[in-house]
XYZ file of N, CA and C in Angstrom:
342
model
N -29.251 38.807 -127.438
C -28.690 38.943 -128.350
C -27.276 39.159 -127.619
N -26.261 39.224 -128.866
C -24.716 39.149 -128.126
C -24.476 41.075 -127.796
N -23.773 41.895 -126.803
C -23.009 42.641 -126.959
C -22.387 42.738 -128.447
N -22.152 42.525 -128.918
C -21.574 42.695 -130.996
C -22.863 42.429 -131.381
N -23.748 42.240 -131.398
C -24.830 42.266 -132.300
C -26.111 43.548 -131.859
N -25.856 43.975 -130.356
C -26.538 45.298 -130.046
C -25.620 46.011 -130.724
N -24.309 46.097 -130.537
C -23.329 47.232 -131.393
C -23.847 47.814 -132.235
N -23.583 46.519 -133.228
C -23.532 46.632 -134.409
C -24.870 47.593 -135.110
N -26.093 46.501 -134.292
C -27.198 46.676 -134.255
C -27.826 48.337 -134.606
N -27.329 49.087 -132.491
C -27.546 50.352 -132.561
C -26.583 51.402 -133.622
N -25.470 50.954 -133.828
C -24.400 52.103 -134.804
C -25.586 51.814 -136.333
N -26.024 50.742 -136.653
C -27.039 50.685 -138.111
C -28.108 51.696 -137.678
N -28.862 51.945 -136.890
C -30.049 52.121 -136.397
C -29.511 53.964 -136.119
N -28.667 53.925 -135.873
C -27.854 55.893 -135.703
C -27.914 56.202 -136.710
N -27.380 55.094 -138.205
C -27.249 55.745 -139.490
C -25.753 56.237 -139.126
N -24.910 55.984 -138.572
C -23.845 56.624 -138.213
C -22.713 55.197 -139.052
N -21.732 55.400 -139.585
C -20.698 54.149 -140.013
C -19.860 54.044 -139.375
N -19.444 52.511 -139.885
C -18.124 52.311 -138.754
C -16.482 53.231 -138.975
N -16.943 54.475 -139.899
C -15.549 54.791 -139.982
C -15.269 56.294 -138.877
N -16.959 57.071 -139.236
C -16.951 58.083 -137.950
C -17.267 56.906 -136.569
N -17.531 56.409 -136.185
C -17.191 55.552 -134.563
C -15.828 55.832 -134.576
N -14.992 55.064 -135.810
C -13.657 55.101 -136.062
C -13.024 56.220 -135.056
N -13.062 57.636 -136.260
C -13.250 58.694 -136.083
C -12.893 59.462 -134.920
N -14.701 58.903 -133.504
C -14.779 59.551 -132.885
C -13.591 58.524 -131.574
N -14.101 57.542 -131.775
C -13.506 56.533 -130.641
C -12.215 56.249 -130.418
N -11.142 56.842 -132.185
C -9.665 56.134 -132.184
C -10.045 54.409 -132.366
N -10.680 53.809 -132.583
C -11.157 52.525 -132.594
C -10.486 52.169 -134.487
N -9.157 51.480 -134.568
C -9.351 51.183 -136.282
C -10.260 50.782 -137.262
N -10.903 51.313 -138.532
C -11.846 50.689 -138.546
C -11.882 48.972 -139.143
N -10.172 48.819 -139.306
C -9.863 47.355 -139.273
C -10.318 46.415 -138.266
N -10.367 46.548 -137.174
C -10.937 46.222 -135.632
C -11.808 46.663 -135.692
N -12.859 47.165 -135.872
C -14.380 47.194 -136.022
C -14.365 46.263 -136.895
N -14.121 45.857 -138.036
C -14.575 45.427 -139.310
C -14.499 43.558 -138.423
N -13.343 43.638 -138.089
C -12.921 42.076 -137.613
C -13.968 41.810 -136.187
N -14.332 43.067 -135.336
C -15.362 42.474 -134.734
C -16.904 41.941 -135.262
N -17.217 42.953 -136.201
C -17.852 42.384 -136.509
C -18.128 41.228 -137.698
N -17.314 40.726 -138.668
C -16.947 39.667 -138.990
C -17.308 38.206 -138.250
N -16.101 38.703 -137.366
C -16.091 37.339 -136.501
C -17.173 37.357 -135.501
N -17.986 38.820 -134.754
C -19.120 38.696 -133.333
C -18.537 38.409 -132.612
N -17.537 38.781 -132.357
C -16.832 39.259 -131.204
C -16.977 40.419 -130.886
N -17.249 40.299 -129.202
C -17.595 41.746 -128.294
C -16.468 42.559 -128.712
N -16.561 44.089 -127.982
C -15.177 44.705 -128.008
C -14.634 44.493 -126.577
N -13.721 44.718 -126.776
C -12.828 44.495 -125.177
C -13.476 45.418 -124.308
N -13.207 45.314 -123.208
C -14.112 46.417 -122.128
C -13.296 47.474 -121.842
N -12.227 48.203 -122.368
C -12.248 49.508 -122.359
C -12.451 50.414 -123.402
N -12.889 49.262 -124.548
C -13.508 50.766 -125.380
C -15.470 50.779 -124.999
N -16.062 50.144 -124.803
C -17.180 50.377 -124.309
C -17.861 51.601 -124.054
N -17.239 52.266 -123.129
C -17.620 53.825 -122.443
C -17.821 54.737 -123.920
N -16.396 54.669 -124.461
C -16.426 55.142 -125.671
C -17.826 54.923 -126.430
N -17.818 53.423 -127.226
C -18.554 53.162 -127.930
C -20.207 53.767 -127.686
N -20.408 53.312 -126.555
C -21.571 53.669 -125.696
C -21.824 54.762 -125.935
N -20.549 55.856 -125.506
C -21.136 57.731 -125.293
C -21.603 58.306 -126.964
N -21.012 57.158 -128.196
C -20.779 57.375 -129.501
C -22.339 57.185 -129.749
N -23.174 56.259 -129.739
C -24.106 55.606 -129.598
C -25.114 56.347 -128.705
N -25.344 57.392 -127.947
C -25.501 57.899 -126.610
C -26.606 56.395 -126.332
N -26.042 55.899 -125.621
C -26.419 55.208 -125.238
C -25.841 54.012 -123.636
N -26.628 54.064 -122.637
C -25.545 53.658 -121.131
C -24.674 52.514 -121.708
N -23.607 52.151 -121.047
C -22.773 51.442 -120.692
C -23.479 49.722 -120.750
N -24.518 50.000 -119.664
C -25.312 49.123 -119.547
C -26.074 48.533 -120.254
N -26.963 49.747 -120.688
C -27.402 49.036 -122.393
C -26.757 48.354 -123.323
N -25.455 48.915 -123.345
C -24.956 47.795 -124.340
C -24.588 46.372 -123.889
N -24.305 46.201 -122.775
C -23.841 44.928 -122.377
C -24.728 44.509 -121.778
N -25.673 44.558 -121.705
C -27.264 44.106 -120.914
C -28.045 43.819 -122.208
N -28.329 45.131 -123.052
C -29.362 44.867 -123.253
C -31.067 45.489 -122.652
N -30.253 46.148 -121.567
C -31.723 46.312 -120.231
C -31.356 48.111 -120.395
N -32.467 48.629 -120.215
C -32.877 50.295 -119.837
C -32.328 50.394 -117.845
N -31.900 50.892 -117.824
C -31.590 51.306 -116.534
C -32.101 51.936 -116.169
N -32.970 52.195 -114.779
C -33.821 53.215 -114.190
C -33.220 54.559 -113.926
N -32.990 55.593 -114.761
C -32.438 57.246 -114.547
C -33.186 57.670 -113.552
N -32.329 58.014 -112.520
C -33.195 59.098 -112.188
C -33.925 60.222 -112.648
N -34.608 60.807 -112.633
C -35.559 61.781 -113.178
C -34.961 63.409 -113.254
N -33.660 63.585 -112.351
C -33.496 64.653 -112.244
C -32.154 64.875 -113.545
N -32.000 63.603 -112.802
C -30.362 63.154 -114.104
C -30.914 63.682 -115.348
N -32.143 62.338 -116.039
C -32.491 61.815 -117.318
C -32.834 63.603 -117.626
N -33.609 64.782 -116.800
C -33.927 65.885 -116.912
C -32.526 66.702 -118.075
N -31.484 66.853 -116.618
C -30.284 67.723 -116.639
C -29.820 66.895 -117.997
N -29.628 65.522 -119.213
C -29.425 65.229 -120.059
C -30.221 65.579 -120.421
N -31.186 65.825 -120.925
C -31.979 65.946 -122.195
C -31.791 67.745 -122.188
N -31.699 68.443 -121.091
C -31.600 69.783 -121.240
C -29.689 70.198 -122.075
N -29.062 69.068 -121.440
C -27.360 69.542 -122.439
C -27.436 69.258 -123.675
N -28.512 68.296 -123.926
C -28.544 67.383 -125.280
C -29.722 68.486 -126.200
N -30.857 69.578 -125.795
C -31.169 70.240 -126.451
C -30.478 71.826 -126.230
N -29.445 72.088 -125.787
C -28.534 73.152 -125.538
C -27.834 72.578 -126.510
N -27.304 71.262 -126.843
C -26.004 71.337 -127.762
C -26.775 71.412 -129.542
N -28.467 70.816 -129.690
C -28.481 71.056 -130.732
C -28.752 72.368 -131.028
N -29.132 73.385 -129.717
C -29.859 74.940 -130.291
C -28.467 75.376 -130.658
N -27.305 75.614 -130.254
C -25.862 75.910 -130.904
C -25.537 75.799 -131.829
N -26.201 74.753 -132.450
C -25.450 74.539 -133.848
C -26.528 74.843 -135.005
N -27.971 75.317 -134.579
C -28.533 76.303 -135.546
C -28.025 77.477 -135.876
N -28.443 78.657 -136.388
C -28.082 79.952 -136.690
C -28.940 80.859 -136.005
N -28.734 81.701 -135.976
C -29.687 83.161 -135.179
C -31.409 83.470 -135.526
N -31.978 83.059 -136.372
C -33.115 82.918 -137.067
C -33.847 81.391 -137.055
N -32.950 80.012 -136.576
C -33.568 79.117 -136.017
C -33.855 79.027 -134.556
N -32.792 79.773 -134.378
C -32.860 79.680 -132.824
C -33.828 80.688 -132.676
N -34.450 81.542 -133.512
C -35.556 82.693 -132.620
C -36.513 81.618 -133.161
N -36.853 81.041 -134.192
C -38.120 80.027 -134.639
C -38.300 78.985 -133.737
N -37.441 78.203 -133.021
C -37.093 77.073 -131.278
C -37.949 78.434 -130.572
N -37.218 79.460 -130.466
C -37.593 80.186 -129.042
C -39.194 80.642 -129.541
N -39.669 81.137 -130.371
C -41.142 80.987 -130.213
C -42.171 80.327 -130.469
N -41.623 78.704 -130.424
C -42.203 77.636 -130.671
C -42.557 76.972 -129.133
N -41.407 77.446 -128.669
C -41.373 76.846 -127.688
C -42.232 77.579 -126.400
N -42.015 79.314 -126.504
C -43.479 80.238 -126.035
C -44.359 79.987 -126.408
N -45.039 79.402 -127.616
C -46.553 79.116 -128.016
C -46.834 77.893 -126.976
N -45.668 77.031 -127.803
C -46.109 75.452 -126.234
C -46.692 76.029 -124.730
N -45.599 76.537 -124.749
C -45.516 77.070 -122.601
C -46.988 77.862 -122.605
N -47.779 78.771 -123.774
C -48.705 79.643 -123.488
C -49.969 78.562 -123.797
N -49.743 77.773 -124.734
C -51.171 76.760 -124.752
C -51.099 75.857 -123.389
N -49.672 75.218 -123.022
C -50.319 74.557 -121.567
C -51.031 75.464 -120.960
N -50.515 76.614 -120.680
C -50.911 77.718 -119.316
C -52.230 77.626 -119.952
N -52.702 77.366 -121.198
C -53.943 77.899 -121.431
C -54.796 76.013 -121.238
N -54.079 75.683 -121.409
C -55.184 74.445 -121.001
C -55.320 73.783 -119.474
N -54.095 74.769 -118.638
C -54.457 74.451 -117.643
C -55.593 75.337 -116.776
N -56.093 76.384 -116.943
C -56.968 77.425 -117.055
C -58.033 76.493 -117.697
N -58.351 76.171 -117.989
C -59.581 75.132 -118.720
C -60.272 74.190 -117.965
């Protein structure tokens, strides 16, 4: 799979539109359409912004291979993502999440004791 194919496949999988990508990266929709139509790869200067938008690494976008991410870095990224999502919820929804997290932790502790 080429960079172009991987890029547009990831965009389709994410269910974002070219317009949303354009707004986030400041790459014109006309340019995005031309890349797709011609099958050309994005220039290097856009790779970081595209990877960020698609929530993948630059390495994956370029090669299709998953990088081994050190556990602390992966955990930190997960925590940041969770916190970002949590902040988008209202107070009632946040309470539900906190209650469910406490319930999961309680169950885990119970399983360890058994």
